[in-house]
PDB file of C-alpha atoms and ligand atoms in Angstrom:
ATOM      1  CA  UNK C   1     -54.055  73.891 -29.819  1.00  0.00           C
ATOM      2  CA  UNK C   2     -55.764  70.426 -30.137  1.00  0.00           C
ATOM      3  CA  UNK C   3     -53.887  67.145 -30.451  1.00  0.00           C
ATOM      4  CA  UNK C   4     -54.949  66.923 -34.093  1.00  0.00           C
ATOM      5  CA  UNK C   5     -53.058  70.200 -34.700  1.00  0.00           C
ATOM      6  CA  UNK C   6     -49.899  69.213 -33.023  1.00  0.00           C
ATOM      7  CA  UNK C   7     -49.758  65.561 -34.142  1.00  0.00           C
ATOM      8  CA  UNK C   8     -47.197  65.221 -36.958  1.00  0.00           C
ATOM      9  CA  UNK C   9     -48.457  62.003 -38.512  1.00  0.00           C
ATOM     10  CA  UNK C  10     -51.397  59.479 -38.119  1.00  0.00           C
ATOM     11  CA  UNK C  11     -51.155  55.762 -37.745  1.00  0.00           C
ATOM     12  CA  UNK C  12     -54.673  54.680 -37.426  1.00  0.00           C
ATOM     13  CA  UNK C  13     -53.999  50.888 -37.215  1.00  0.00           C
ATOM     14  CA  UNK C  14     -51.030  49.293 -35.543  1.00  0.00           C
ATOM     15  CA  UNK C  15     -50.351  46.677 -32.876  1.00  0.00           C
ATOM     16  CA  UNK C  16     -47.975  48.308 -30.481  1.00  0.00           C
ATOM     17  CA  UNK C  17     -48.354  45.471 -27.908  1.00  0.00           C
ATOM     18  CA  UNK C  18     -46.980  42.971 -30.369  1.00  0.00           C
ATOM     19  CA  UNK C  19     -43.569  44.675 -30.301  1.00  0.00           C
ATOM     20  CA  UNK C  20     -40.880  43.208 -27.892  1.00  0.00           C
ATOM     21  CA  UNK C  21     -40.897  46.358 -25.900  1.00  0.00           C
ATOM     22  CA  UNK C  22     -44.543  47.619 -25.709  1.00  0.00           C
ATOM     23  CA  UNK C  23     -44.041  50.574 -23.384  1.00  0.00           C
ATOM     24  CA  UNK C  24     -40.874  51.720 -25.400  1.00  0.00           C
ATOM     25  CA  UNK C  25     -43.010  51.525 -28.677  1.00  0.00           C
ATOM     26  CA  UNK C  26     -45.726  53.738 -27.141  1.00  0.00           C
ATOM     27  CA  UNK C  27     -43.091  56.139 -25.815  1.00  0.00           C
ATOM     28  CA  UNK C  28     -41.462  56.387 -29.332  1.00  0.00           C
ATOM     29  CA  UNK C  29     -44.904  57.325 -30.887  1.00  0.00           C
ATOM     30  CA  UNK C  30     -45.393  59.861 -28.222  1.00  0.00           C
ATOM     31  CA  UNK C  31     -41.970  61.340 -28.704  1.00  0.00           C
ATOM     32  CA  UNK C  32     -42.420  61.485 -32.483  1.00  0.00           C
ATOM     33  CA  UNK C  33     -45.997  62.944 -32.054  1.00  0.00           C
ATOM     34  CA  UNK C  34     -47.584  60.270 -34.203  1.00  0.00           C
ATOM     35  CA  UNK C  35     -51.359  60.096 -33.478  1.00  0.00           C
ATOM     36  CA  UNK C  36     -51.582  56.288 -33.116  1.00  0.00           C
ATOM     37  CA  UNK C  37     -54.553  53.998 -32.753  1.00  0.00           C
ATOM     38  CA  UNK C  38     -53.066  50.924 -31.106  1.00  0.00           C
ATOM     39  CA  UNK C  39     -55.471  48.036 -31.735  1.00  0.00           C
ATOM     40  CA  UNK C  40     -55.658  44.819 -29.578  1.00  0.00           C
ATOM     41  CA  UNK C  41     -56.338  41.283 -30.795  1.00  0.00           C
ATOM     42  CA  UNK C  42     -58.071  40.105 -27.609  1.00  0.00           C
ATOM     43  CA  UNK C  43     -59.998  42.025 -24.905  1.00  0.00           C
ATOM     44  CA  UNK C  44     -57.706  40.505 -22.236  1.00  0.00           C
ATOM     45  CA  UNK C  45     -54.961  42.690 -23.761  1.00  0.00           C
ATOM     46  CA  UNK C  46     -56.954  45.821 -23.509  1.00  0.00           C
ATOM     47  CA  UNK C  47     -56.489  46.994 -19.919  1.00  0.00           C
ATOM     48  CA  UNK C  48     -52.763  47.122 -20.170  1.00  0.00           C
ATOM     49  CA  UNK C  49     -52.897  48.943 -23.502  1.00  0.00           C
ATOM     50  CA  UNK C  50     -55.238  51.396 -22.103  1.00  0.00           C
ATOM     51  CA  UNK C  51     -53.184  52.028 -19.017  1.00  0.00           C
ATOM     52  CA  UNK C  52     -50.240  52.807 -21.074  1.00  0.00           C
ATOM     53  CA  UNK C  53     -52.093  54.905 -23.699  1.00  0.00           C
ATOM     54  CA  UNK C  54     -53.920  56.928 -21.038  1.00  0.00           C
ATOM     55  CA  UNK C  55     -50.522  58.376 -19.913  1.00  0.00           C
ATOM     56  CA  UNK C  56     -49.883  59.728 -23.348  1.00  0.00           C
ATOM     57  CA  UNK C  57     -51.080  62.542 -25.583  1.00  0.00           C
ATOM     58  CA  UNK C  58     -51.040  60.960 -28.909  1.00  0.00           C
ATOM     59  CA  UNK C  59     -51.758  57.096 -28.363  1.00  0.00           C
ATOM     60  CA  UNK C  60     -55.129  55.646 -28.201  1.00  0.00           C
ATOM     61  CA  UNK C  61     -55.937  52.080 -27.365  1.00  0.00           C
ATOM     62  CA  UNK C  62     -58.752  50.141 -29.215  1.00  0.00           C
ATOM     63  CA  UNK C  63     -60.830  47.191 -27.771  1.00  0.00           C
ATOM     64  CA  UNK C  64     -60.460  44.318 -30.114  1.00  0.00           C
ATOM     65  CA  UNK C  65     -61.414  40.729 -30.781  1.00  0.00           C
ATOM     66  CA  UNK C  66     -59.641  39.782 -33.917  1.00  0.00           C
ATOM     67  CA  UNK C  67     -61.562  37.563 -36.394  1.00  0.00           C
ATOM     68  CA  UNK C  68     -58.449  35.383 -36.814  1.00  0.00           C
ATOM     69  CA  UNK C  69     -58.696  34.499 -33.138  1.00  0.00           C
ATOM     70  CA  UNK C  70     -62.518  34.014 -32.890  1.00  0.00           C
ATOM     71  CA  UNK C  71     -62.086  30.204 -33.320  1.00  0.00           C
ATOM     72  CA  UNK C  72     -60.244  30.049 -29.995  1.00  0.00           C
ATOM     73  CA  UNK C  73     -61.643  33.090 -28.199  1.00  0.00           C
ATOM     74  CA  UNK C  74     -65.277  33.696 -29.122  1.00  0.00           C
ATOM     75  CA  UNK C  75     -66.080  33.156 -25.483  1.00  0.00           C
ATOM     76  CA  UNK C  76     -64.045  36.371 -24.772  1.00  0.00           C
ATOM     77  CA  UNK C  77     -66.960  38.494 -26.237  1.00  0.00           C
ATOM     78  CA  UNK C  78     -68.468  38.738 -22.751  1.00  0.00           C
ATOM     79  CA  UNK C  79     -65.087  40.331 -21.564  1.00  0.00           C
ATOM     80  CA  UNK C  80     -65.158  42.543 -24.561  1.00  0.00           C
ATOM     81  CA  UNK C  81     -68.536  43.768 -23.609  1.00  0.00           C
ATOM     82  CA  UNK C  82     -67.504  44.518 -20.071  1.00  0.00           C
ATOM     83  CA  UNK C  83     -64.751  46.933 -21.315  1.00  0.00           C
ATOM     84  CA  UNK C  84     -66.746  48.572 -24.044  1.00  0.00           C
ATOM     85  CA  UNK C  85     -67.964  51.384 -21.818  1.00  0.00           C
ATOM     86  CA  UNK C  86     -64.432  52.411 -21.003  1.00  0.00           C
ATOM     87  CA  UNK C  87     -63.310  53.228 -24.479  1.00  0.00           C
ATOM     88  CA  UNK C  88     -64.360  55.180 -27.484  1.00  0.00           C
ATOM     89  CA  UNK C  89     -62.154  53.049 -29.836  1.00  0.00           C
ATOM     90  CA  UNK C  90     -62.851  49.539 -31.013  1.00  0.00           C
ATOM     91  CA  UNK C  91     -60.508  47.322 -32.952  1.00  0.00           C
ATOM     92  CA  UNK C  92     -59.264  45.146 -34.398  1.00  0.00           C
ATOM     93  CA  UNK C  93     -62.671  43.533 -35.114  1.00  0.00           C
ATOM     94  CA  UNK C  94     -64.153  42.271 -38.450  1.00  0.00           C
ATOM     95  CA  UNK C  95     -64.246  39.262 -40.692  1.00  0.00           C
ATOM     96  CA  UNK C  96     -61.579  37.104 -42.301  1.00  0.00           C
ATOM     97  CA  UNK C  97     -62.756  34.650 -45.013  1.00  0.00           C
ATOM     98  CA  UNK C  98     -59.126  33.714 -45.959  1.00  0.00           C
ATOM     99  CA  UNK C  99     -58.462  29.924 -46.366  1.00  0.00           C
ATOM    100  CA  UNK C 100     -56.753  29.716 -42.910  1.00  0.00           C
ATOM    101  CA  UNK C 101     -59.724  31.156 -40.968  1.00  0.00           C
ATOM    102  CA  UNK C 102     -62.681  30.224 -43.101  1.00  0.00           C
ATOM    103  CA  UNK C 103     -63.634  27.313 -40.731  1.00  0.00           C
ATOM    104  CA  UNK C 104     -64.645  29.831 -38.071  1.00  0.00           C
ATOM    105  CA  UNK C 105     -66.351  32.209 -40.504  1.00  0.00           C
ATOM    106  CA  UNK C 106     -69.960  31.448 -39.278  1.00  0.00           C
ATOM    107  CA  UNK C 107     -68.706  32.094 -35.705  1.00  0.00           C
ATOM    108  CA  UNK C 108     -66.865  35.290 -36.743  1.00  0.00           C
ATOM    109  CA  UNK C 109     -70.080  36.506 -38.294  1.00  0.00           C
ATOM    110  CA  UNK C 110     -72.012  36.065 -35.132  1.00  0.00           C
ATOM    111  CA  UNK C 111     -69.324  37.744 -32.973  1.00  0.00           C
ATOM    112  CA  UNK C 112     -68.922  40.670 -35.471  1.00  0.00           C
ATOM    113  CA  UNK C 113     -72.635  41.249 -35.598  1.00  0.00           C
ATOM    114  CA  UNK C 114     -72.823  41.326 -31.794  1.00  0.00           C
ATOM    115  CA  UNK C 115     -69.885  43.690 -31.623  1.00  0.00           C
ATOM    116  CA  UNK C 116     -71.632  46.061 -34.049  1.00  0.00           C
ATOM    117  CA  UNK C 117     -74.921  45.860 -32.315  1.00  0.00           C
ATOM    118  CA  UNK C 118     -73.208  46.750 -28.929  1.00  0.00           C
ATOM    119  CA  UNK C 119     -71.391  49.678 -30.592  1.00  0.00           C
ATOM    120  CA  UNK C 120     -74.574  51.011 -32.196  1.00  0.00           C
ATOM    121  CA  UNK C 121     -76.432  50.843 -28.847  1.00  0.00           C
ATOM    122  CA  UNK C 122     -73.508  52.650 -27.020  1.00  0.00           C
ATOM    123  CA  UNK C 123     -73.137  55.179 -29.846  1.00  0.00           C
ATOM    124  CA  UNK C 124     -70.174  57.310 -30.706  1.00  0.00           C
ATOM    125  CA  UNK C 125     -67.641  54.400 -31.148  1.00  0.00           C
ATOM    126  CA  UNK C 126     -64.873  54.539 -33.787  1.00  0.00           C
ATOM    127  CA  UNK C 127     -64.028  51.098 -35.206  1.00  0.00           C
ATOM    128  CA  UNK C 128     -61.010  49.747 -36.973  1.00  0.00           C
ATOM    129  CA  UNK C 129     -62.364  46.905 -39.141  1.00  0.00           C
ATOM    130  CA  UNK C 130     -60.613  43.883 -40.810  1.00  0.00           C
ATOM    131  CA  UNK C 131     -62.364  42.605 -43.881  1.00  0.00           C
ATOM    132  CA  UNK C 132     -60.171  40.005 -45.779  1.00  0.00           C
ATOM    133  CA  UNK C 133     -61.865  38.486 -48.712  1.00  0.00           C
ATOM    134  CA  UNK C 134     -65.440  39.311 -47.514  1.00  0.00           C
ATOM    135  CA  UNK C 135     -65.863  43.067 -48.107  1.00  0.00           C
ATOM    136  CA  UNK C 136     -69.447  42.550 -49.062  1.00  0.00           C
ATOM    137  CA  UNK C 137     -70.432  40.489 -45.898  1.00  0.00           C
ATOM    138  CA  UNK C 138     -68.533  43.173 -43.749  1.00  0.00           C
ATOM    139  CA  UNK C 139     -70.556  45.989 -45.440  1.00  0.00           C
ATOM    140  CA  UNK C 140     -73.776  44.127 -45.227  1.00  0.00           C
ATOM    141  CA  UNK C 141     -73.284  43.510 -41.461  1.00  0.00           C
ATOM    142  CA  UNK C 142     -72.350  47.079 -40.806  1.00  0.00           C
ATOM    143  CA  UNK C 143     -75.393  48.191 -42.758  1.00  0.00           C
ATOM    144  CA  UNK C 144     -77.745  45.861 -40.646  1.00  0.00           C
ATOM    145  CA  UNK C 145     -76.215  46.315 -37.302  1.00  0.00           C
ATOM    146  CA  UNK C 146     -74.602  49.737 -36.946  1.00  0.00           C
ATOM    147  CA  UNK C 147     -76.664  52.293 -39.157  1.00  0.00           C
ATOM    148  CA  UNK C 148     -74.986  55.476 -40.147  1.00  0.00           C
ATOM    149  CA  UNK C 149     -74.944  57.961 -37.316  1.00  0.00           C
ATOM    150  CA  UNK C 150     -74.667  55.239 -34.578  1.00  0.00           C
ATOM    151  CA  UNK C 151     -70.781  54.876 -34.942  1.00  0.00           C
ATOM    152  CA  UNK C 152     -67.914  55.313 -37.453  1.00  0.00           C
ATOM    153  CA  UNK C 153     -66.000  52.704 -39.245  1.00  0.00           C
ATOM    154  CA  UNK C 154     -62.355  52.836 -40.634  1.00  0.00           C
ATOM    155  CA  UNK C 155     -61.836  49.967 -43.008  1.00  0.00           C
ATOM    156  CA  UNK C 156     -58.258  48.935 -42.358  1.00  0.00           C
ATOM    157  CA  UNK C 157     -56.316  47.398 -45.367  1.00  0.00           C
ATOM    158  CA  UNK C 158     -59.358  47.277 -47.494  1.00  0.00           C
ATOM    159  CA  UNK C 159     -58.960  44.992 -50.567  1.00  0.00           C
ATOM    160  CA  UNK C 160     -62.475  44.829 -51.829  1.00  0.00           C
ATOM    161  CA  UNK C 161     -63.482  45.830 -55.282  1.00  0.00           C
ATOM    162  CA  UNK C 162     -63.948  49.337 -56.666  1.00  0.00           C
ATOM    163  CA  UNK C 163     -67.760  49.032 -56.391  1.00  0.00           C
ATOM    164  CA  UNK C 164     -67.445  47.720 -52.838  1.00  0.00           C
ATOM    165  CA  UNK C 165     -65.114  50.689 -51.999  1.00  0.00           C
ATOM    166  CA  UNK C 166     -67.685  53.153 -53.394  1.00  0.00           C
ATOM    167  CA  UNK C 167     -70.404  51.544 -51.359  1.00  0.00           C
ATOM    168  CA  UNK C 168     -68.403  51.730 -48.190  1.00  0.00           C
ATOM    169  CA  UNK C 169     -67.600  55.453 -48.789  1.00  0.00           C
ATOM    170  CA  UNK C 170     -71.418  56.024 -49.361  1.00  0.00           C
ATOM    171  CA  UNK C 171     -71.951  54.351 -45.999  1.00  0.00           C
ATOM    172  CA  UNK C 172     -69.733  56.887 -44.500  1.00  0.00           C
ATOM    173  CA  UNK C 173     -66.679  54.601 -43.918  1.00  0.00           C
ATOM    174  CA  UNK C 174     -63.175  55.743 -43.797  1.00  0.00           C
ATOM    175  CA  UNK C 175     -60.121  53.895 -45.113  1.00  0.00           C
ATOM    176  CA  UNK C 176     -56.657  53.590 -43.408  1.00  0.00           C
ATOM    177  CA  UNK C 177     -54.042  52.956 -45.988  1.00  0.00           C
ATOM    178  CA  UNK C 178     -50.658  51.349 -45.498  1.00  0.00           C
ATOM    179  CA  UNK C 179     -47.486  51.153 -47.562  1.00  0.00           C
ATOM    180  CA  UNK C 180     -48.074  47.669 -48.736  1.00  0.00           C
ATOM    181  CA  UNK C 181     -51.320  48.848 -50.437  1.00  0.00           C
ATOM    182  CA  UNK C 182     -49.389  51.477 -52.375  1.00  0.00           C
ATOM    183  CA  UNK C 183     -46.919  48.972 -53.729  1.00  0.00           C
ATOM    184  CA  UNK C 184     -49.668  46.708 -54.968  1.00  0.00           C
ATOM    185  CA  UNK C 185     -51.143  47.682 -58.326  1.00  0.00           C
ATOM    186  CA  UNK C 186     -54.757  46.565 -57.628  1.00  0.00           C
ATOM    187  CA  UNK C 187     -54.727  48.390 -54.432  1.00  0.00           C
ATOM    188  CA  UNK C 188     -53.379  51.534 -55.936  1.00  0.00           C
ATOM    189  CA  UNK C 189     -56.418  51.706 -58.252  1.00  0.00           C
ATOM    190  CA  UNK C 190     -58.627  51.323 -55.287  1.00  0.00           C
ATOM    191  CA  UNK C 191     -56.846  54.020 -53.336  1.00  0.00           C
ATOM    192  CA  UNK C 192     -57.086  56.315 -56.161  1.00  0.00           C
ATOM    193  CA  UNK C 193     -60.820  55.860 -56.394  1.00  0.00           C
ATOM    194  CA  UNK C 194     -61.439  56.720 -52.806  1.00  0.00           C
ATOM    195  CA  UNK C 195     -62.768  60.102 -51.731  1.00  0.00           C
ATOM    196  CA  UNK C 196     -59.789  61.977 -50.456  1.00  0.00           C
ATOM    197  CA  UNK C 197     -61.607  63.273 -47.295  1.00  0.00           C
ATOM    198  CA  UNK C 198     -62.035  59.657 -46.125  1.00  0.00           C
ATOM    199  CA  UNK C 199     -58.383  58.546 -46.295  1.00  0.00           C
ATOM    200  CA  UNK C 200     -56.112  57.953 -43.126  1.00  0.00           C
ATOM    201  CA  UNK C 201     -52.724  56.312 -42.903  1.00  0.00           C
ATOM    202  CA  UNK C 202     -51.748  53.232 -40.967  1.00  0.00           C
ATOM    203  CA  UNK C 203     -48.765  50.836 -40.698  1.00  0.00           C
ATOM    204  CA  UNK C 204     -50.382  47.608 -39.313  1.00  0.00           C
ATOM    205  CA  UNK C 205     -47.089  47.066 -37.747  1.00  0.00           C
ATOM    206  CA  UNK C 206     -45.683  44.611 -36.973  1.00  0.00           C
ATOM    207  CA  UNK C 207     -47.537  42.840 -39.796  1.00  0.00           C
ATOM    208  CA  UNK C 208     -45.952  44.875 -42.583  1.00  0.00           C
ATOM    209  CA  UNK C 209     -42.465  44.451 -43.886  1.00  0.00           C
ATOM    210  CA  UNK C 210     -41.368  48.005 -43.224  1.00  0.00           C
ATOM    211  CA  UNK C 211     -41.333  46.904 -39.567  1.00  0.00           C
ATOM    212  CA  UNK C 212     -38.461  44.429 -40.274  1.00  0.00           C
ATOM    213  CA  UNK C 213     -35.089  45.385 -39.190  1.00  0.00           C
ATOM    214  CA  UNK C 214     -35.950  48.250 -37.048  1.00  0.00           C
ATOM    215  CA  UNK C 215     -36.101  48.292 -33.264  1.00  0.00           C
ATOM    216  CA  UNK C 216     -39.036  50.583 -32.875  1.00  0.00           C
ATOM    217  CA  UNK C 217     -42.514  50.434 -34.297  1.00  0.00           C
ATOM    218  CA  UNK C 218     -43.146  50.527 -38.046  1.00  0.00           C
ATOM    219  CA  UNK C 219     -42.756  53.869 -39.773  1.00  0.00           C
ATOM    220  CA  UNK C 220     -45.943  55.449 -41.076  1.00  0.00           C
ATOM    221  CA  UNK C 221     -44.010  57.761 -43.486  1.00  0.00           C
ATOM    222  CA  UNK C 222     -43.858  55.428 -46.265  1.00  0.00           C
ATOM    223  CA  UNK C 223     -47.690  55.239 -46.461  1.00  0.00           C
ATOM    224  CA  UNK C 224     -47.862  59.043 -46.160  1.00  0.00           C
ATOM    225  CA  UNK C 225     -45.205  59.583 -48.829  1.00  0.00           C
ATOM    226  CA  UNK C 226     -46.809  56.928 -51.191  1.00  0.00           C
ATOM    227  CA  UNK C 227     -50.157  58.704 -50.796  1.00  0.00           C
ATOM    228  CA  UNK C 228     -48.651  62.069 -51.543  1.00  0.00           C
ATOM    229  CA  UNK C 229     -47.026  60.584 -54.726  1.00  0.00           C
ATOM    230  CA  UNK C 230     -50.295  59.025 -55.786  1.00  0.00           C
ATOM    231  CA  UNK C 231     -52.480  62.225 -55.346  1.00  0.00           C
ATOM    232  CA  UNK C 232     -49.557  64.358 -56.524  1.00  0.00           C
ATOM    233  CA  UNK C 233     -49.532  66.429 -53.322  1.00  0.00           C
ATOM    234  CA  UNK C 234     -46.632  67.867 -51.482  1.00  0.00           C
ATOM    235  CA  UNK C 235     -45.780  66.518 -47.924  1.00  0.00           C
ATOM    236  CA  UNK C 236     -47.464  69.465 -46.158  1.00  0.00           C
ATOM    237  CA  UNK C 237     -50.492  69.228 -48.258  1.00  0.00           C
ATOM    238  CA  UNK C 238     -51.014  65.444 -47.641  1.00  0.00           C
ATOM    239  CA  UNK C 239     -50.305  65.922 -43.817  1.00  0.00           C
ATOM    240  CA  UNK C 240     -52.954  68.681 -43.702  1.00  0.00           C
ATOM    241  CA  UNK C 241     -55.373  66.404 -45.515  1.00  0.00           C
ATOM    242  CA  UNK C 242     -54.949  63.500 -43.263  1.00  0.00           C
ATOM    243  CA  UNK C 243     -54.961  65.641 -40.139  1.00  0.00           C
ATOM    244  CA  UNK C 244     -58.331  67.302 -41.347  1.00  0.00           C
ATOM    245  CA  UNK C 245     -59.671  63.855 -42.042  1.00  0.00           C
ATOM    246  CA  UNK C 246     -58.640  62.651 -38.448  1.00  0.00           C
ATOM    247  CA  UNK C 247     -60.295  65.710 -36.957  1.00  0.00           C
ATOM    248  CA  UNK C 248     -63.519  65.098 -38.882  1.00  0.00           C
ATOM    249  CA  UNK C 249     -63.572  61.399 -37.850  1.00  0.00           C
ATOM    250  CA  UNK C 250     -62.926  62.193 -34.222  1.00  0.00           C
ATOM    251  CA  UNK C 251     -65.539  64.987 -34.323  1.00  0.00           C
TER     252      UNK C 251
HETATM  253 ZN1   ZN F   1     -54.062  44.602 -37.658  1.00  0.00          ZN
END
């Protein structure tokens, strides 16, 4: 039996190290058999995340340099590069053209392009990518720096247009969908338009409100249940779809 067959749910983007009790959050995911990609926002956080994740069956740690932190931490790209050979998973990386972070957008583009080139060179990496208000630039950069076949991209909380989503799917991207997206009318139309074989679930905990009021990490079931409803599938059917998609992604 492989992990993908025994995992009960999938959370392909969350930040377990931002919960008050990091180790307990990991243990909870392990106990509940949720295949979890725990992303990091700075490369300095990666070793501890990896150490804890390596003791589990269901949790994987991703090496990140969050676009919202690039203004202060672009220099850490060299640390990020040092750790890259030790992991298959990269995230959270990407671009953020939101008002608060736009002043660092040029620097973010340089860092993201370098990250993609390093991943393309290393081959076989799986990336969880942030793309707030700049889907086109994110896709252009992936196109230019990490051609299809050199690595795989999961667009996390994607909020681009329908044509941009179609383009991303044609480029081979996956999409991790959270409960907040299913509560938003515009996002619902986008999710509905996606090829079902490219869909995964995520919480982005603790940045989503379903984390509030609970001791443990955010629950991925609202995202799974929302997708089931959207696609008029039963719980078993949607779980099988997502686990098939995960298996395909991980190869
Ligand atoms: Zn995130």
